[in-house]
Short mmCIF file of C-alpha atoms and ligand atoms in Angstrom, two decimals:
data_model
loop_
_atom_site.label_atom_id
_atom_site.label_comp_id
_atom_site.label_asym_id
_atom_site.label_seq_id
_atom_site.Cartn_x
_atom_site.Cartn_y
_atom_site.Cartn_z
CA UNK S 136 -93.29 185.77 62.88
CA UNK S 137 -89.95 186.04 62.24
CA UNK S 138 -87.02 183.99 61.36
CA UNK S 139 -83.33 183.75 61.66
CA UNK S 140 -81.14 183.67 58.08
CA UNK S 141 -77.79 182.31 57.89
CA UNK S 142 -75.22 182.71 55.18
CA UNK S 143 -72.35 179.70 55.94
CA UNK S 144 -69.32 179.57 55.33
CA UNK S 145 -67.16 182.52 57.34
CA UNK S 146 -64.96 181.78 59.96
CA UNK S 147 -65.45 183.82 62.98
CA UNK S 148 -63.23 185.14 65.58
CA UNK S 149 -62.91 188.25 67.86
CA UNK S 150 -63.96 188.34 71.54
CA UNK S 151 -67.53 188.35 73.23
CA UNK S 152 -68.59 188.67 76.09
CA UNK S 153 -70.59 185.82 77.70
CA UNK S 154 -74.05 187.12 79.02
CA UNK S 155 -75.41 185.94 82.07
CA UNK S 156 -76.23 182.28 83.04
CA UNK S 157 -80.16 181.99 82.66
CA UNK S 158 -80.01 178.86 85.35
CA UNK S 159 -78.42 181.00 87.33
CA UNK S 160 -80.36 183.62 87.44
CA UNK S 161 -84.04 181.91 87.53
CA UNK S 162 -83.10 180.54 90.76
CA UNK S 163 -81.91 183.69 92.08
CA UNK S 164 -85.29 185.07 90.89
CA UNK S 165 -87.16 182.62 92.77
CA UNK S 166 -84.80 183.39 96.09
CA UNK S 167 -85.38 187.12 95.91
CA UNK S 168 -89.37 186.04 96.75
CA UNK S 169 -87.83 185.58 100.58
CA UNK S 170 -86.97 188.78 101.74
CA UNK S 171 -88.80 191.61 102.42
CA UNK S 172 -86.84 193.89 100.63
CA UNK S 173 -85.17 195.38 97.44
CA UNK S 174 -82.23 192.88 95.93
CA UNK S 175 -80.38 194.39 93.01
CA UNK S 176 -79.62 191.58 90.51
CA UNK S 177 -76.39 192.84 87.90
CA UNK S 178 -75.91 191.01 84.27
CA UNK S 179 -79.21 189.64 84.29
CA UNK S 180 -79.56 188.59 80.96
CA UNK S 181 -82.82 189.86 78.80
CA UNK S 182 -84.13 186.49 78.13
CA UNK S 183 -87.78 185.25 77.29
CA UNK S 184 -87.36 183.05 80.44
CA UNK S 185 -86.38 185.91 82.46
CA UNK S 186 -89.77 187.84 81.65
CA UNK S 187 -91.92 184.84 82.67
CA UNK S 188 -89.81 185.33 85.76
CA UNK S 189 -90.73 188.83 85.95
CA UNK S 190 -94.32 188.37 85.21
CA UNK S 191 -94.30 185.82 87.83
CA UNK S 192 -92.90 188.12 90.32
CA UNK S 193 -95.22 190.82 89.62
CA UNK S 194 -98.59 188.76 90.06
CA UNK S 195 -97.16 187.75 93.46
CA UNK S 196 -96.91 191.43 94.35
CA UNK S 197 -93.38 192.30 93.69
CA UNK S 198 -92.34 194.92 92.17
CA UNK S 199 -89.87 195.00 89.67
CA UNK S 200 -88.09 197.15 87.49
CA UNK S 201 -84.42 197.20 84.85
CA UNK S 202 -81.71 199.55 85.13
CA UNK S 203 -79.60 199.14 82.17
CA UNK S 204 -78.52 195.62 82.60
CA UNK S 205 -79.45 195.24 86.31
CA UNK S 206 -83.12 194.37 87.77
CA UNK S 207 -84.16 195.75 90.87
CA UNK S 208 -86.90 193.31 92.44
CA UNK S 209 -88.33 194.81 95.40
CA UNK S 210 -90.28 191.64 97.08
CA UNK S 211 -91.93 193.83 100.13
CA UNK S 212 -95.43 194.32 99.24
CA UNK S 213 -95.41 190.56 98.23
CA UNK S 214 -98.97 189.69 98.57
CA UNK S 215 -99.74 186.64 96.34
CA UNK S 216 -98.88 182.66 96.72
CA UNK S 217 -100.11 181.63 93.02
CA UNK S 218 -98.34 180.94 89.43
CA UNK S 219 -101.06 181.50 86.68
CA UNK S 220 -101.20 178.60 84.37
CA UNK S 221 -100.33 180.50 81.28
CA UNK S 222 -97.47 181.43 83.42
CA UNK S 223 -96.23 177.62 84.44
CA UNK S 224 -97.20 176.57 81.01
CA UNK S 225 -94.52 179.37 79.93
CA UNK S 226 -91.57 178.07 81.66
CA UNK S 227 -91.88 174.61 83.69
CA UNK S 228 -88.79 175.84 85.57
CA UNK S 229 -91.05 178.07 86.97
CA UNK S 230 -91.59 175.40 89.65
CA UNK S 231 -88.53 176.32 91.15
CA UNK S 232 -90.52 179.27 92.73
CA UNK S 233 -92.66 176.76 94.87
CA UNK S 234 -90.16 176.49 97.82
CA UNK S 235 -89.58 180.44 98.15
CA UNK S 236 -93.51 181.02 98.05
CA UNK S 237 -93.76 178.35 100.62
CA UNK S 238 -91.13 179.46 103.15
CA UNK S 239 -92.04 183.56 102.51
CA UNK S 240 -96.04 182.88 103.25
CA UNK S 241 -96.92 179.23 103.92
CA UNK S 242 -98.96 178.79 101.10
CA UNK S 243 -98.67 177.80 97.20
CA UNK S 244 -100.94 177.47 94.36
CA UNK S 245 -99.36 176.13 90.70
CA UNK S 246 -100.45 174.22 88.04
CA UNK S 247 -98.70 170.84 87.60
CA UNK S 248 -95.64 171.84 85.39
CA UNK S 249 -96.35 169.72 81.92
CA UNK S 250 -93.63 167.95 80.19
CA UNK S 251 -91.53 169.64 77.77
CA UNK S 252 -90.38 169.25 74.26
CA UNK S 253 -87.63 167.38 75.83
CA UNK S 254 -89.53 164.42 77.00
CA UNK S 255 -91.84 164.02 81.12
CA UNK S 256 -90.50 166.53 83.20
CA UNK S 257 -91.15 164.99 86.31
CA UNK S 258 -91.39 167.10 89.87
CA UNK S 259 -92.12 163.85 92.50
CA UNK S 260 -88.18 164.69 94.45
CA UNK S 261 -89.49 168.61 94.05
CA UNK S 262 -92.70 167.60 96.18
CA UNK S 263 -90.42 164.84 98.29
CA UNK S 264 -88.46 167.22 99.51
CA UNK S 265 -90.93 169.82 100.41
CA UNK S 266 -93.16 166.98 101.66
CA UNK S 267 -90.30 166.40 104.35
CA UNK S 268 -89.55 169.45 105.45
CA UNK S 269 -93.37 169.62 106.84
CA UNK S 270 -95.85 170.73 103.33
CA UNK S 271 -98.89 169.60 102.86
CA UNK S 272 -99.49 169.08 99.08
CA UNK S 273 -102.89 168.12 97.59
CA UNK S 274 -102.52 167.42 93.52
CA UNK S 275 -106.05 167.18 92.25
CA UNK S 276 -106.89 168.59 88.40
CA UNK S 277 -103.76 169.65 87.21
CA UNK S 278 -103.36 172.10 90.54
CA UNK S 279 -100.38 171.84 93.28
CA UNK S 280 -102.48 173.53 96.72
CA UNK S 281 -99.36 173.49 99.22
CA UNK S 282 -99.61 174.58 102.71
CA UNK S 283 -97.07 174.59 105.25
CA UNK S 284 -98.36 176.49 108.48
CA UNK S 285 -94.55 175.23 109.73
CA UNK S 286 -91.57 174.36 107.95
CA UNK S 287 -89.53 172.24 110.40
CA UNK S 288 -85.75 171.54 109.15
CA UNK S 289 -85.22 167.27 108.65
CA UNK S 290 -82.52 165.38 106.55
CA UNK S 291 -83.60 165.07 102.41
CA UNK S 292 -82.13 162.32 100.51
CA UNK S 293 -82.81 162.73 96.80
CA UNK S 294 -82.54 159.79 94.80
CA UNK S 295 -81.14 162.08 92.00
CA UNK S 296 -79.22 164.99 91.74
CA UNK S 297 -81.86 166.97 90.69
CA UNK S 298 -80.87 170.57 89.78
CA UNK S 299 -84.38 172.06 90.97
CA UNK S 300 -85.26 169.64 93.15
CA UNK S 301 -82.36 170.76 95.00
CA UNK S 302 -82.96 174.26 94.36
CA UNK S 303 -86.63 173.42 95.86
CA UNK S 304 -84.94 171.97 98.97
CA UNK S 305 -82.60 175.04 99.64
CA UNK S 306 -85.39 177.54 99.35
CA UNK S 307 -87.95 176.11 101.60
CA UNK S 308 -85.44 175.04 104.02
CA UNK S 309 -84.89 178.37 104.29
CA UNK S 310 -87.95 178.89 105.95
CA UNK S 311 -87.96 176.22 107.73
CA UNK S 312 -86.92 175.98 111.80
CA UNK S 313 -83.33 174.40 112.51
CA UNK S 314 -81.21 172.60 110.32
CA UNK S 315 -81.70 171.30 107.08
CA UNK S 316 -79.20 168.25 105.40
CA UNK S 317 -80.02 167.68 101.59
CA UNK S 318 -78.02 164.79 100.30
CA UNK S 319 -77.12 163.50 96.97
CA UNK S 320 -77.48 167.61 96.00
CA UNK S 321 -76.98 168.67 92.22
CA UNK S 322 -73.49 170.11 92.08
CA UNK S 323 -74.12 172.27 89.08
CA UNK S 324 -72.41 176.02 89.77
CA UNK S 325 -75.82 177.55 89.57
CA UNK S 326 -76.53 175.85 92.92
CA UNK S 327 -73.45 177.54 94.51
CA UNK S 328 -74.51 181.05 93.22
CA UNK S 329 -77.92 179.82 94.46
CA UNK S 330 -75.77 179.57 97.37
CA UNK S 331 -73.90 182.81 97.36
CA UNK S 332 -77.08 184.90 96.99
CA UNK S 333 -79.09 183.32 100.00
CA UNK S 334 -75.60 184.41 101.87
CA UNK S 335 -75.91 187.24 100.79
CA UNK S 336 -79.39 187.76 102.08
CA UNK S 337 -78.51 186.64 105.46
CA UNK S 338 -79.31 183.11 104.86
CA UNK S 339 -77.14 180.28 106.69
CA UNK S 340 -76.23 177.71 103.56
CA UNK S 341 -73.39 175.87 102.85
CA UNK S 342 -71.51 172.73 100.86
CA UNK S 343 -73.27 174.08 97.67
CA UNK S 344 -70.79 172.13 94.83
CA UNK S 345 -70.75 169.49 96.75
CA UNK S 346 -72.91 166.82 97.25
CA UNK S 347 -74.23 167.52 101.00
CA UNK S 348 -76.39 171.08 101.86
CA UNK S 349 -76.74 172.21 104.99
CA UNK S 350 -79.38 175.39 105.71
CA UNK S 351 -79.94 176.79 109.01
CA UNK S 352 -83.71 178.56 108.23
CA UNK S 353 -85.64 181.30 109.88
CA UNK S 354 -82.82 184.04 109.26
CA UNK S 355 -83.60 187.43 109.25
CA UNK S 356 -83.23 188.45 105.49
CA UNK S 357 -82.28 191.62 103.98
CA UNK S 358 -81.77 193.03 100.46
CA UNK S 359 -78.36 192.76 98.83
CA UNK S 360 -76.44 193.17 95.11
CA UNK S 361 -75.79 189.65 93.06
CA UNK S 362 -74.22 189.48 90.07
CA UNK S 363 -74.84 187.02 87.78
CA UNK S 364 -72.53 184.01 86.67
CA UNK S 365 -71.72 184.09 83.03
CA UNK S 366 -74.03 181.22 81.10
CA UNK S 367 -71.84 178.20 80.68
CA UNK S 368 -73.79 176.83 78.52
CA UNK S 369 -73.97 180.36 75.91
CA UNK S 370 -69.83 179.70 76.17
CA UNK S 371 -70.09 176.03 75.79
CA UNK S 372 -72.04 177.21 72.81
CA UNK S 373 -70.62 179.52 71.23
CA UNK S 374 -67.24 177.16 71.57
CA UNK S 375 -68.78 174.79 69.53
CA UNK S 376 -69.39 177.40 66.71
CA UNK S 377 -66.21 178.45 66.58
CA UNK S 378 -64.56 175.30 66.90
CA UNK S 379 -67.19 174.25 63.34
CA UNK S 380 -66.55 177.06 61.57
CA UNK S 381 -62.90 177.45 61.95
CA UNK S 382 -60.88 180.38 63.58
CA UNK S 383 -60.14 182.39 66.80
CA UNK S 384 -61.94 183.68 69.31
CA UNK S 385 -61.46 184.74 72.96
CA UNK S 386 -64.73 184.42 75.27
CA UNK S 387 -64.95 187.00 77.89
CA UNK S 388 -66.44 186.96 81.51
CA UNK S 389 -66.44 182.67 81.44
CA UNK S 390 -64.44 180.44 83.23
CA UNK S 391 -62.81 177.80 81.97
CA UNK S 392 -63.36 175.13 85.08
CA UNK S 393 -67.47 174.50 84.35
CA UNK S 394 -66.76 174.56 80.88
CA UNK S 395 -63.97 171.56 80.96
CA UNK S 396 -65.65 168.76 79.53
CA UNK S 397 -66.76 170.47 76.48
CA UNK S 398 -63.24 172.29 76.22
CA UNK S 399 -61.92 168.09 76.27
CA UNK S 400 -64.07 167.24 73.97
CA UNK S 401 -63.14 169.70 71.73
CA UNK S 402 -59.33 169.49 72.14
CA UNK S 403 -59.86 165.90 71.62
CA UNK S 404 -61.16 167.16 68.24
CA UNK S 405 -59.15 169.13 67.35
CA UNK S 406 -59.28 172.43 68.61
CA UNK S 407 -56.59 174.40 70.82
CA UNK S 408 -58.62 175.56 73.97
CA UNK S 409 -56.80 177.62 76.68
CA UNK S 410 -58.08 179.20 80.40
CA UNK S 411 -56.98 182.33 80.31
CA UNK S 412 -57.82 185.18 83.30
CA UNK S 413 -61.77 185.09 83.39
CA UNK S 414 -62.06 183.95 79.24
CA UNK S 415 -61.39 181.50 77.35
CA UNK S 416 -60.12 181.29 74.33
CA UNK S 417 -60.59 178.59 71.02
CA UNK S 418 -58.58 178.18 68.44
CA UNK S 419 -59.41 176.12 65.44
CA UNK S 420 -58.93 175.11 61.75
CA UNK S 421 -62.65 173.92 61.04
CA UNK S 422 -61.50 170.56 59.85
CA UNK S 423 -62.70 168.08 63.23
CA UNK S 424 -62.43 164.36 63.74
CA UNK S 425 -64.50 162.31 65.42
CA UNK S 426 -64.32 161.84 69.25
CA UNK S 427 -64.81 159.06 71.96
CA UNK S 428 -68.55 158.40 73.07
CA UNK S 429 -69.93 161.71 74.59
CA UNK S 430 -72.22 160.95 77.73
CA UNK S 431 -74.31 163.75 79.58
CA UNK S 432 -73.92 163.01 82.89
CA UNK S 433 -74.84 165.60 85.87
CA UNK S 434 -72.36 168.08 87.13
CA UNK S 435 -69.08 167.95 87.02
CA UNK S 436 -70.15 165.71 83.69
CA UNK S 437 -70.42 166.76 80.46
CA UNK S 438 -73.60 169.22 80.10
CA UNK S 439 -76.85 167.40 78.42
CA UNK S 440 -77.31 171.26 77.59
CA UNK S 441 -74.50 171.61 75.63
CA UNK S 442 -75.17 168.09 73.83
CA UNK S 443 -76.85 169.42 70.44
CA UNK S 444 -74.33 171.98 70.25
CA UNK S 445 -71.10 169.52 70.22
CA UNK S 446 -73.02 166.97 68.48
CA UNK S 447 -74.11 169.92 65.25
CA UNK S 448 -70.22 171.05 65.67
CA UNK S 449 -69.12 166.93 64.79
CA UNK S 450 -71.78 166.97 61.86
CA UNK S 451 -68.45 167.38 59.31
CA UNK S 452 -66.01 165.48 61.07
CA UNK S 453 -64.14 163.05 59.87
CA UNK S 454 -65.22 159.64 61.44
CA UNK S 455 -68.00 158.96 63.86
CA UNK S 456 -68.68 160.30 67.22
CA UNK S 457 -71.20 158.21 69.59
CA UNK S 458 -73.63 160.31 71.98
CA UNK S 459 -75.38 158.98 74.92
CA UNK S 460 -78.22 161.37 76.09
CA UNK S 461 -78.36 160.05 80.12
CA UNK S 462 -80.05 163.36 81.66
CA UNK S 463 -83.10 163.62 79.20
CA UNK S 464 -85.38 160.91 77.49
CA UNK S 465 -85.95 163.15 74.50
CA UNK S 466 -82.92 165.19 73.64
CA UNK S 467 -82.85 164.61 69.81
CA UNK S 468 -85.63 166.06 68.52
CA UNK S 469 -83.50 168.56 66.51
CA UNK S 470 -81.85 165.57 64.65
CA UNK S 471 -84.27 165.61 62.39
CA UNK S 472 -84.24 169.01 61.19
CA UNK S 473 -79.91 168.80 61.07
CA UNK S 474 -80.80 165.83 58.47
CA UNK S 475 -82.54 169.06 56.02
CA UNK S 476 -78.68 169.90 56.24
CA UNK S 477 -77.46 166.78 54.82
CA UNK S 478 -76.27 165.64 58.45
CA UNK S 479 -76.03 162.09 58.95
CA UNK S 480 -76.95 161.07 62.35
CA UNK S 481 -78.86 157.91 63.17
CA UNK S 482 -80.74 158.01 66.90
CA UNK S 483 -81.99 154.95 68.96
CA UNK S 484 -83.57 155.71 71.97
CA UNK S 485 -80.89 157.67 74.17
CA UNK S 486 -77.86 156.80 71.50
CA UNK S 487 -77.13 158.92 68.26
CA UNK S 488 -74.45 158.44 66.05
CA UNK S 489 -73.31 161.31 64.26
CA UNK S 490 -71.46 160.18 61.19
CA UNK S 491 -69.38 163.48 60.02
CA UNK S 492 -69.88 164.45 55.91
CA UNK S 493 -67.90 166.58 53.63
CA UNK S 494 -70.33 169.63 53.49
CA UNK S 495 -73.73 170.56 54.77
CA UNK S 496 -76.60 172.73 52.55
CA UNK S 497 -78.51 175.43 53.41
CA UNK S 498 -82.05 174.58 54.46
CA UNK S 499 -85.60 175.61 55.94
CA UNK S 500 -85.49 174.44 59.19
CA UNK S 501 -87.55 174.76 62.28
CA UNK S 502 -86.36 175.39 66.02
CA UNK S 503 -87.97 172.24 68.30
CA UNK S 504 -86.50 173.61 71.37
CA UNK S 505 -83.77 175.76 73.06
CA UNK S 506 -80.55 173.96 72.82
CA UNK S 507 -81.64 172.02 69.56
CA UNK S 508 -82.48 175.60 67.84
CA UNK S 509 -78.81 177.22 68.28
CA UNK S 510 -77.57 173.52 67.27
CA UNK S 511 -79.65 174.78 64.10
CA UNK S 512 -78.22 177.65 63.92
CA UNK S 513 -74.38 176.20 64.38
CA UNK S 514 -75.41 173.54 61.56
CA UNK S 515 -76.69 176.89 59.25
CA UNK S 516 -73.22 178.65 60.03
CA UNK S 517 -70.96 175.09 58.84
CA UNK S 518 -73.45 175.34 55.44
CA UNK S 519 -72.94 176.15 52.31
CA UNK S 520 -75.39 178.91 51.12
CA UNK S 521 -78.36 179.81 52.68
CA UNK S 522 -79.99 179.03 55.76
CA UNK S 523 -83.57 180.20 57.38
CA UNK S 524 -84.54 179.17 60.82
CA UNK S 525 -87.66 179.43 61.95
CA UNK S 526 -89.67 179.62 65.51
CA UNK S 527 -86.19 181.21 66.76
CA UNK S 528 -88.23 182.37 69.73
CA UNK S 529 -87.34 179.22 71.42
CA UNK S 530 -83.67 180.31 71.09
CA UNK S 531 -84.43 183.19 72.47
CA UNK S 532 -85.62 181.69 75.92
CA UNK S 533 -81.80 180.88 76.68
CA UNK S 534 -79.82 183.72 74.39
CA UNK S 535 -79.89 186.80 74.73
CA UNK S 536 -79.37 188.07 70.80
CA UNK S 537 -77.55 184.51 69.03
CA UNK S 538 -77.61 186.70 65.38
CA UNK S 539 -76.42 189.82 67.75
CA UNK S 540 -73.62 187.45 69.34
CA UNK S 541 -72.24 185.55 66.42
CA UNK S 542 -72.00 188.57 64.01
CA UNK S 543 -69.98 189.97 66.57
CA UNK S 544 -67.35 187.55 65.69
CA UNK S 545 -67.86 187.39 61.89
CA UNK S 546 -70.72 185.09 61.11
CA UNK S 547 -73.54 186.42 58.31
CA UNK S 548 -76.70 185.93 60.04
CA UNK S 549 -79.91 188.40 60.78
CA UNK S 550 -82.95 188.41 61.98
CA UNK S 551 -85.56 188.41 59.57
CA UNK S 552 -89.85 189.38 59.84
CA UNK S 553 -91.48 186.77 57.66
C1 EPZ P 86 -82.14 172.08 85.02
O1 EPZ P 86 -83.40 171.49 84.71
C2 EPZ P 86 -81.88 173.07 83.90
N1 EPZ P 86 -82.93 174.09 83.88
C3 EPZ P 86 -81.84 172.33 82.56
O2 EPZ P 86 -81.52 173.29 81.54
C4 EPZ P 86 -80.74 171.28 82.62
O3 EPZ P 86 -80.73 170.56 81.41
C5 EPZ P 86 -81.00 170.34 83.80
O4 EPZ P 86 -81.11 171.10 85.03
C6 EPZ P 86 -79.89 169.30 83.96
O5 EPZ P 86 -78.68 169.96 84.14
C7 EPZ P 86 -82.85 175.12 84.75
O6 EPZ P 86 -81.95 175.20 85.57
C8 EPZ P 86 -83.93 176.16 84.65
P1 EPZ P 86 -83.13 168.06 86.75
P2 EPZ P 86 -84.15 170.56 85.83
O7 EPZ P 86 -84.17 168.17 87.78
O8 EPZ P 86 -83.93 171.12 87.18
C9 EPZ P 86 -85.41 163.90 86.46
C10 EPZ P 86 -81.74 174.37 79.47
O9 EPZ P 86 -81.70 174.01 78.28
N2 EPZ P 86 -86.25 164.37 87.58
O10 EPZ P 86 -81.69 168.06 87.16
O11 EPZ P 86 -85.53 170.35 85.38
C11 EPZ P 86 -85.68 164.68 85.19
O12 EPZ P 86 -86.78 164.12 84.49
C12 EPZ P 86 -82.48 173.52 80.49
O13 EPZ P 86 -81.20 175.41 79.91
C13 EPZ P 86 -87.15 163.48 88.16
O14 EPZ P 86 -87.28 162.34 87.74
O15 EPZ P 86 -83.33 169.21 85.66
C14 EPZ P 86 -84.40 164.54 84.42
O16 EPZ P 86 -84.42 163.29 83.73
C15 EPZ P 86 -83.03 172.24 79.87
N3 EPZ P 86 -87.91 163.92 89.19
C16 EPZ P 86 -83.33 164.46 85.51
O17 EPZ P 86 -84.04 164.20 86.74
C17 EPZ P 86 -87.80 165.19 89.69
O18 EPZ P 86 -88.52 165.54 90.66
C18 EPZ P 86 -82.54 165.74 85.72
O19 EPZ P 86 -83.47 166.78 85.86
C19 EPZ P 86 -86.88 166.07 89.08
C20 EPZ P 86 -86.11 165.64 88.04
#
């Protein structure tokens, strides 16, 4: 076991570079399952999500290998169509591989991807989709048996801008014959790299970022090099830390256009954000004040994934600052544990109202998930005295090294075996 331990208080500034996006690259992942043939995927980041993504791809027969920061995933001797449980139970996202098995060998086994810590993770626009471009899909005892003997391209209407049900859509359309049209697509940039990489393959895709997808299918694929968008969400992140603790920092590799809401939000409290060429850079005194209602909305929207992280930033504010959680039916679960800080933040249903105090404590605190565990650890930095974090492991599903990260720009934090 281990645990993360913060001393609060510093101010932190100096550069870092942002690592790569993990939604970016777990679709990418999924993609490489098309082509028979060696893709070369650069600033992959070394996430725990990534090696369920690499475990995945090696019990489907790939094979798969680092160099330095780059993974090589050679998808040739692909001989497998089915996700382990332990595997899906790992990482739901992992559904996002169902279209690529589909399209690369007409057949798919997975159990039904549970819900999460942040509330039903529903998959019916995943299976819509897939339905409609020709699948069949049997869902008895917790098991997804697709077959598709023939993908045939049709128009898919989603009734939400689902990130990976969009994802799903792309990938099996690529297998599919003719012409694909997904409407109401997620917009998210992680669905134009999506994008960029099946190009890059040999794949026919466009009007990724907007709201209407075309794929031709049945393209002969090839190999290729992708390198991988910085995380948004790490800079929206790490933003927010800076922007609580007080000070300078420039944030390298990031640009400042998906990051825009948050960098609002933050001028709005505040803070000095600028774009600069690929980084961004924060400047702030530490002292915040409140800000007009936040509400996660999908892409271009502000980020539900960087809603803990703004909302632990406002937790000394001056004023009160009203968030409405619209992507997720169980986004606050951290709340709770920010309260051990001396955070005053009152929740109903999808509304929490985070009323800023003069100082937060140190605390025990536990991580409930990946977004609410580094708004932990942003609450720990703001503290005074000492902070422990536990179950940092779910951090560690979406950040590379947090401790590794934020000492690089001053803050007093290490990880700990308990
Ligand atoms: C992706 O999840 C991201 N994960 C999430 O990031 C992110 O919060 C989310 O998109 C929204 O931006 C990855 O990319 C791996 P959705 P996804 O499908 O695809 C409902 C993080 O912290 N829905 O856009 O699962 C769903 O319940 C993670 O990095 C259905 O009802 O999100 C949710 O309320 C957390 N039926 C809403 O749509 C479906 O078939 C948006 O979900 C699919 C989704």
């Amino acid at each position: 076991m281990c645990e993360l331990v913060i001393e609060g208080g510093n101010r932190l500034r100096g550069e870092l570079e942002i690592q790569g996006a993990k939604n970016g690259v777990l679709p990418v992942l999924a993609a490489s399952v098309l082509c028979a043939d060696t893709c070369r995927i650069e600033r992959c980041p070394k996430l725990r999500d990534v090696d369920t993504a690499i475990a995945i791809l090696q019990h489907l027969g790939c094979r798969v290998r680092w160099e330095g920061t780059a993974l090589i995933v050679d998808a040739a001797q692909l001989d497998g169509c089915e996700i382990p449980d332990a595997l899906m139970r790992e990482m739901r996202s992992s559904v996002i591989f169902l279209g690529a098995i589909l399209a690369r060998t007409g057949e798919a086994v997975l159990s039904y991807p549970g819900g999460c810590e942040l509330g039903p993770r529903p998959i019916d626009m995943h299976l819509s989709a897939l339905r409609a471009l020709g699948a069949q899909i049997a869902e008895r005892g917790g098991l997804l048996r697709c077959r598709a003997q023939r993908l045939t391209a049709c128009e898919i209407v989603l009734p939400l801008p689902s990130v990976g049900a969009t994802e799903n859509a792309i990938l099996a359309a690529c297998g599919a014959e003719g012409t694909t049209v997904i409407y109401n697509a997620a917009r998210e940039p992680e669905i134009v790299e999506l994008q960029d990489f099946l190009c890059a393959l040999g794949a026919q895709v466009s009007g990724a970022g907007g709201s209407i997808v075309t794929v031709t299918g049945k393209r002969k694929l090839h190999g290729c090099t992708h390198r991988v968008i910085a995380d948004r969400i790490a800079g929206a992140t790490y933003l927010c830390a800076v922007a609580a603790c007080g000070g300078s920092a420039r944030l390298l590799g990031v640009d400042y256009r998906p990051l825009s809401t948050v960098a609002l939000a933050l001028c709005e409290a505040g803070c000095r954000v600028v774009s600069e060429d690929c980084a961004v850079r924060i400047e702030s005194d530490g002292a915040l004040r409140a800000i007009r209602p936040v509400r996660t909305a999908p892409y271009p929207g502000f980020p539900t994934d960087a809603q803990p992280a703004l909302l632990s930033a406002l937790a000394r504010s001056v004023g009160s600052t009203v968030f409405v959680e619209n992507i997720f039916e169980n986004r606050y679960r951290y709340v709770d544990e920010l309260a051990r800080l001396g955070a005053q933040i009152r929740v109903a249903g999808r509304v929490a109202v985070v009323s800023g105090v003069e100082t937060l404590h140190g605390a025990h605190v536990k991580c409930t998930d990946l977004r609410g565990g580094a708004a932990l650890v942003l609450a720990g930095l703001q503290a005074q005295g000492r902070t422990h974090v536990a179950l940092p492991e779910h951090i560690d599903r979406g950040y590379e090294r947090i401790e590794r990260d934020l000492s690089s720009l001053g803050a007093r934090i290490a990880r700990h075996n308990t």
